[in-house]
Amino acid sequence: MLAARVLADHADTVVIVERDALSGAAPRHGVPQGSQVHALLEGGKQQLERWFPGFTSRAAAAGGVAVPTARFASYTAGVRKVPGTELDLLCSTRPFLESRVRAELMELPNVKIVAGRVTGLEFSATAVTAVRLSDERVPADLVVDAMGRASSLSSWLEAAGWDKPPMTRVVTGVNYATAFFRRPPGGYEIDASLAIQAPDAYLRGANFTPVEGDRYIMMVAGAGDDRPGSTTEDMIRRCLTELPAPFGTVVSGEVVSDVTTYRQADSRRRDYAACTRLPARLIAVGDAVASFNPIYGQGMSSATLHASCLSRYLHSGADPDAPATSFFDLQKVVVDAAWGISTSGDKAEVSLPDRLRRWLVRQVVEATVTDIEVNKAFQSVMQMETHPTVLARPDVVWRSLRARGNPRPAPTPPLAPTGGRP
Ligand SMILES: Cc1cc2nc3c(=O)[nH]c(=O)nc-3n(C[C@H](O)[C@H](O)[C@H](O)COP(=O)(O)OP(=O)(O)OC[C@H]3O[C@@H](n4cnc5c(N)ncnc54)[C@H](O)[C@@H]3O)c2cc1C
């Protein structure tokens, strides 16, 4: 949808082809991850504001919940981190956020949505010329693949004799369980929180935020054989006995949904920048290019940044009858940055430079607990506002090493460590 927003400034007509029936703000088949917690990072929020000025306040007026930094708590191994930069989080469910973007997009007179399943592309000798649907074809001057991580574009390209982008997969084995709890008027003192068990066990963690409809969305995560159960009893037990007290507080409220589980086997990326034979008039964005370990919450924000890369490409005067190489090169900078962060803990075999980087990141993560400046730098990277090279800045490294001598605050205990309800 962000790519469509960008195209609307350049094209007479922008057609979005979507196989799902779209109505309201409910989870849908084509986005199976939509029932899970979806954090909108600051970097993504800024891009949404860029393309839909005033988006955040309109989304908040429509039911999204703004959470100021003071009411957000981040924990590592139970210890609450010092605050970072002031942020105003915009919290909602994924379907709500999507419905808000769609509503604003559909106000543009030259954007329309067509119901249908894309089954292939048509090509001339040098370019894409049309999109094929089950029972019709849509001619196009430019085609953008935004079909998500299961996109078939690579196979279609290969079948038509073009380069197939090399695919890289990194095993994540991440397991999510999510449920909703009633939020009292105004919420609790800590209104949103993220907890990871340890800097090197970040997949065992949990997250809650307020969402529209006076609810909290609560997610607990594990990896590999560590699978949060699919019952509310298991979720409530974990939150009450293993996680800092605010988690127990939220699950002490009324549970208003069943638990939905989700397992993601791998992170994957398709390297279009490495292709030497691509048709002209073809772009790919979002998860169709790179889909990350979800625990870092980068996917939607990455997609917004890809859309901004598309804008830069379209304004650059690049020849539309040549492959969009400069777009894919630009996009690669964004993908590399997010990929480097989100696979840093997942690769089983790592090179010496990778090991060094991992060690460095561990020092930084440890230091975020006690050093405000390090936490600000870390946060700006994790919120996709700055490039990860910020973490290798001499002042950040020096402060991180120095922070090893800082006294560590006591952990925030669970609400009911012994298992009895408070
Ligand atoms: C468990 C989990 C948690 C996540 N949490 C976060 C988070 O906290 N923050 C965050 O930013 N991201 C998160 N993500 C990632 C986020 O969901 C994706 O990065 C994002 O949705 C990608 O957007 P997209 O538009 O590229 O693809 P998608 O959202 O997957 O959309 C693809 C669309 O293409 C349609 N489609 C597919 N094939 C066809 C076809 N042949 N014809 C017509 N239509 C088709 C689908 O119906 C769908 O509407 C999470 C992902 C998972 C799995």
GROMACS .gro file of N, CA and C and ligand atoms in nm, residues 1 17-20 22 28-34 36-41 94 98 116-119 146-152 156 174 176 207 262-264 285-303, ligand 1:
model
  227
    1MET      N    1   0.083  -0.120   0.000
    1MET     CA    2   0.000   0.000   0.000
    1MET      C    3   0.087   0.126   0.000
   17VAL      N    4  -0.381  -0.535  -0.688
   17VAL     CA    5  -0.454  -0.661  -0.705
   17VAL      C    6  -0.438  -0.738  -0.574
   18GLU      N    7  -0.551  -0.772  -0.510
   18GLU     CA    8  -0.548  -0.839  -0.380
   18GLU      C    9  -0.642  -0.957  -0.382
   19ARG      N   10  -0.589  -1.073  -0.339
   19ARG     CA   11  -0.672  -1.195  -0.346
   19ARG      C   12  -0.773  -1.203  -0.232
   20ASP      N   13  -0.745  -1.138  -0.118
   20ASP     CA   14  -0.839  -1.143  -0.006
   20ASP      C   15  -0.952  -1.044  -0.025
   22LEU      N   16  -1.142  -0.756   0.120
   22LEU     CA   17  -1.096  -0.659   0.219
   22LEU      C   18  -1.214  -0.584   0.277
   28ARG      N   19  -0.703  -1.165   0.828
   28ARG     CA   20  -0.745  -1.226   0.701
   28ARG      C   21  -0.645  -1.333   0.658
   29HIS      N   22  -0.693  -1.416   0.567
   29HIS     CA   23  -0.620  -1.535   0.523
   29HIS      C   24  -0.482  -1.500   0.465
   30GLY      N   25  -0.476  -1.398   0.381
   30GLY     CA   26  -0.352  -1.366   0.308
   30GLY      C   27  -0.243  -1.311   0.396
   31VAL      N   28  -0.277  -1.272   0.518
   31VAL     CA   29  -0.176  -1.220   0.610
   31VAL      C   30  -0.190  -1.300   0.741
   32PRO      N   31  -0.145  -1.426   0.741
   32PRO     CA   32  -0.171  -1.513   0.856
   32PRO      C   33  -0.104  -1.464   0.984
   33GLN      N   34  -0.001  -1.380   0.969
   33GLN     CA   35   0.066  -1.326   1.087
   33GLN      C   36  -0.012  -1.211   1.151
   34GLY      N   37  -0.123  -1.172   1.086
   34GLY     CA   38  -0.195  -1.053   1.129
   34GLY      C   39  -0.256  -1.060   1.267
   36GLN      N   40  -0.100  -1.173   1.523
   36GLN     CA   41   0.008  -1.160   1.622
   36GLN      C   42   0.041  -1.013   1.646
   37VAL      N   43   0.111  -0.990   1.756
   37VAL     CA   44   0.146  -0.853   1.791
   37VAL      C   45   0.229  -0.792   1.677
   38HIS      N   46   0.199  -0.669   1.639
   38HIS     CA   47   0.273  -0.597   1.535
   38HIS      C   48   0.311  -0.458   1.587
   39ALA      N   49   0.440  -0.443   1.617
   39ALA     CA   50   0.487  -0.312   1.665
   39ALA      C   51   0.522  -0.226   1.545
   40LEU      N   52   0.478  -0.102   1.549
   40LEU     CA   53   0.518  -0.007   1.445
   40LEU      C   54   0.639   0.069   1.498
   41LEU      N   55   0.755   0.047   1.436
   41LEU     CA   56   0.877   0.114   1.482
   41LEU      C   57   0.874   0.262   1.446
   94ARG      N   58  -0.243  -0.526   1.403
   94ARG     CA   59  -0.200  -0.516   1.263
   94ARG      C   60  -0.320  -0.488   1.170
   98GLU      N   61  -0.347  -0.163   0.921
   98GLU     CA   62  -0.364  -0.185   0.777
   98GLU      C   63  -0.492  -0.115   0.727
  116GLY      N   64  -0.867  -1.022  -0.688
  116GLY     CA   65  -0.820  -1.128  -0.779
  116GLY      C   66  -0.688  -1.185  -0.734
  117ARG      N   67  -0.659  -1.302  -0.789
  117ARG     CA   68  -0.532  -1.368  -0.757
  117ARG      C   69  -0.438  -1.354  -0.875
  118VAL      N   70  -0.320  -1.301  -0.851
  118VAL     CA   71  -0.221  -1.289  -0.958
  118VAL      C   72  -0.162  -1.427  -0.983
  119THR      N   73  -0.161  -1.467  -1.110
  119THR     CA   74  -0.110  -1.602  -1.142
  119THR      C   75   0.017  -1.598  -1.226
  146ALA      N   76   0.437  -0.712  -0.438
  146ALA     CA   77   0.425  -0.693  -0.292
  146ALA      C   78   0.345  -0.811  -0.237
  147MET      N   79   0.376  -0.932  -0.287
  147MET     CA   80   0.296  -1.051  -0.251
  147MET      C   81   0.344  -1.119  -0.124
  148GLY      N   82   0.434  -1.054  -0.051
  148GLY     CA   83   0.474  -1.112   0.077
  148GLY      C   84   0.578  -1.223   0.062
  149ARG      N   85   0.607  -1.291   0.175
  149ARG     CA   86   0.723  -1.381   0.173
  149ARG      C   87   0.703  -1.504   0.086
  150ALA      N   88   0.578  -1.538   0.054
  150ALA     CA   89   0.555  -1.656  -0.032
  150ALA      C   90   0.546  -1.616  -0.179
  151SER      N   91   0.585  -1.495  -0.212
  151SER     CA   92   0.576  -1.448  -0.351
  151SER      C   93   0.631  -1.549  -0.452
  152SER      N   94   0.562  -1.562  -0.565
  152SER     CA   95   0.606  -1.654  -0.670
  152SER      C   96   0.689  -1.585  -0.776
  156TRP      N   97   0.838  -1.726  -1.150
  156TRP     CA   98   0.786  -1.675  -1.277
  156TRP      C   99   0.902  -1.620  -1.362
  174VAL      N  100   1.114  -1.946   1.542
  174VAL     CA  101   1.053  -1.864   1.648
  174VAL      C  102   0.906  -1.902   1.666
  176TYR      N  103   0.544  -1.799   1.853
  176TYR     CA  104   0.468  -1.692   1.918
  176TYR      C  105   0.337  -1.749   1.975
  207ASN      N  106   0.596  -0.948   2.512
  207ASN     CA  107   0.567  -0.811   2.473
  207ASN      C  108   0.418  -0.786   2.491
  262TYR      N  109   0.179  -1.904   1.644
  262TYR     CA  110   0.238  -1.885   1.511
  262TYR      C  111   0.383  -1.930   1.518
  263ARG      N  112   0.425  -2.002   1.415
  263ARG     CA  113   0.565  -2.045   1.411
  263ARG      C  114   0.627  -1.997   1.281
  264GLN      N  115   0.742  -1.933   1.291
  264GLN     CA  116   0.811  -1.894   1.168
  264GLN      C  117   0.945  -1.967   1.162
  285VAL      N  118   0.899  -0.533  -0.341
  285VAL     CA  119   0.912  -0.463  -0.212
  285VAL      C  120   0.864  -0.551  -0.097
  286GLY      N  121   0.896  -0.509   0.023
  286GLY     CA  122   0.842  -0.572   0.144
  286GLY      C  123   0.894  -0.714   0.163
  287ASP      N  124   0.808  -0.798   0.222
  287ASP     CA  125   0.847  -0.936   0.252
  287ASP      C  126   0.879  -1.016   0.126
  288ALA      N  127   0.829  -0.974   0.013
  288ALA     CA  128   0.861  -1.044  -0.112
  288ALA      C  129   1.012  -1.040  -0.136
  289VAL      N  130   1.078  -0.940  -0.079
  289VAL     CA  131   1.223  -0.927  -0.094
  289VAL      C  132   1.295  -0.979   0.031
  290ALA      N  133   1.248  -0.938   0.147
  290ALA     CA  134   1.315  -0.981   0.271
  290ALA      C  135   1.214  -0.991   0.384
  291SER      N  136   1.210  -1.108   0.446
  291SER     CA  137   1.119  -1.129   0.558
  291SER      C  138   1.204  -1.174   0.677
  292PHE      N  139   1.191  -1.099   0.787
  292PHE     CA  140   1.287  -1.109   0.896
  292PHE      C  141   1.232  -1.186   1.015
  293ASN      N  142   1.322  -1.224   1.104
  293ASN     CA  143   1.281  -1.276   1.234
  293ASN      C  144   1.186  -1.172   1.297
  294PRO      N  145   1.060  -1.210   1.323
  294PRO     CA  146   0.960  -1.109   1.360
  294PRO      C  147   0.985  -1.042   1.495
  295ILE      N  148   1.067  -1.105   1.577
  295ILE     CA  149   1.087  -1.053   1.712
  295ILE      C  150   1.140  -0.908   1.709
  296TYR      N  151   1.207  -0.870   1.598
  296TYR     CA  152   1.263  -0.735   1.589
  296TYR      C  153   1.163  -0.633   1.535
  297GLY      N  154   1.049  -0.681   1.489
  297GLY     CA  155   0.944  -0.589   1.446
  297GLY      C  156   0.981  -0.500   1.328
  298GLN      N  157   1.064  -0.552   1.236
  298GLN     CA  158   1.116  -0.464   1.129
  298GLN      C  159   1.034  -0.465   1.001
  299GLY      N  160   0.946  -0.568   0.984
  299GLY     CA  161   0.889  -0.593   0.852
  299GLY      C  162   0.811  -0.477   0.793
  300MET      N  163   0.715  -0.425   0.868
  300MET     CA  164   0.631  -0.318   0.811
  300MET      C  165   0.714  -0.192   0.788
  301SER      N  166   0.804  -0.164   0.881
  301SER     CA  167   0.886  -0.043   0.866
  301SER      C  168   0.979  -0.057   0.747
  302SER      N  169   1.033  -0.178   0.726
  302SER     CA  170   1.116  -0.201   0.607
  302SER      C  171   1.036  -0.173   0.481
  303ALA      N  172   0.912  -0.224   0.480
  303ALA     CA  173   0.828  -0.204   0.361
  303ALA      C  174   0.806  -0.055   0.333
  423LIG     C1  175   0.459  -1.354   1.384
  423LIG     C2  176   0.496  -1.227   1.312
  423LIG     C3  177   0.504  -1.109   1.383
  423LIG     C4  178   0.542  -0.993   1.318
  423LIG     N1  179   0.554  -0.878   1.391
  423LIG     C5  180   0.588  -0.764   1.329
  423LIG     C6  181   0.601  -0.643   1.403
  423LIG     O1  182   0.590  -0.641   1.526
  423LIG     N2  183   0.631  -0.529   1.335
  423LIG     C7  184   0.650  -0.529   1.199
  423LIG     O2  185   0.676  -0.422   1.143
  423LIG     N3  186   0.641  -0.641   1.127
  423LIG     C8  187   0.612  -0.758   1.187
  423LIG     N4  188   0.602  -0.873   1.115
  423LIG     C9  189   0.632  -0.869   0.971
  423LIG    C10  190   0.517  -0.814   0.889
  423LIG     O3  191   0.402  -0.892   0.911
  423LIG    C11  192   0.556  -0.816   0.742
  423LIG     O4  193   0.688  -0.771   0.726
  423LIG    C12  194   0.467  -0.728   0.656
  423LIG     O5  195   0.334  -0.768   0.664
  423LIG    C13  196   0.514  -0.732   0.511
  423LIG     O6  197   0.424  -0.661   0.432
  423LIG     P1  198   0.406  -0.695   0.280
  423LIG     O7  199   0.306  -0.599   0.229
  423LIG     O8  200   0.537  -0.704   0.213
  423LIG     O9  201   0.347  -0.844   0.275
  423LIG     P2  202   0.217  -0.904   0.344
  423LIG    O10  203   0.172  -0.823   0.457
  423LIG    O11  204   0.245  -1.049   0.366
  423LIG    O12  205   0.105  -0.888   0.230
  423LIG    C14  206   0.108  -0.963   0.112
  423LIG    C15  207  -0.026  -0.939   0.043
  423LIG    O13  208  -0.022  -0.995  -0.086
  423LIG    C16  209  -0.143  -1.066  -0.108
  423LIG     N5  210  -0.111  -1.169  -0.208
  423LIG    C17  211  -0.018  -1.267  -0.197
  423LIG     N6  212  -0.015  -1.339  -0.310
  423LIG    C18  213  -0.107  -1.286  -0.394
  423LIG    C19  214  -0.150  -1.317  -0.526
  423LIG     N7  215  -0.096  -1.418  -0.595
  423LIG     N8  216  -0.245  -1.240  -0.581
  423LIG    C20  217  -0.302  -1.136  -0.512
  423LIG     N9  218  -0.265  -1.103  -0.388
  423LIG    C21  219  -0.169  -1.177  -0.329
  423LIG    C22  220  -0.179  -1.121   0.029
  423LIG    O14  221  -0.317  -1.156   0.038
  423LIG    C23  222  -0.144  -1.003   0.118
  423LIG    O15  223  -0.248  -0.909   0.126
  423LIG    C24  224   0.568  -0.993   1.178
  423LIG    C25  225   0.560  -1.111   1.107
  423LIG    C26  226   0.528  -1.228   1.173
  423LIG    C27  227   0.526  -1.356   1.096
   0.00000   0.00000   0.00000
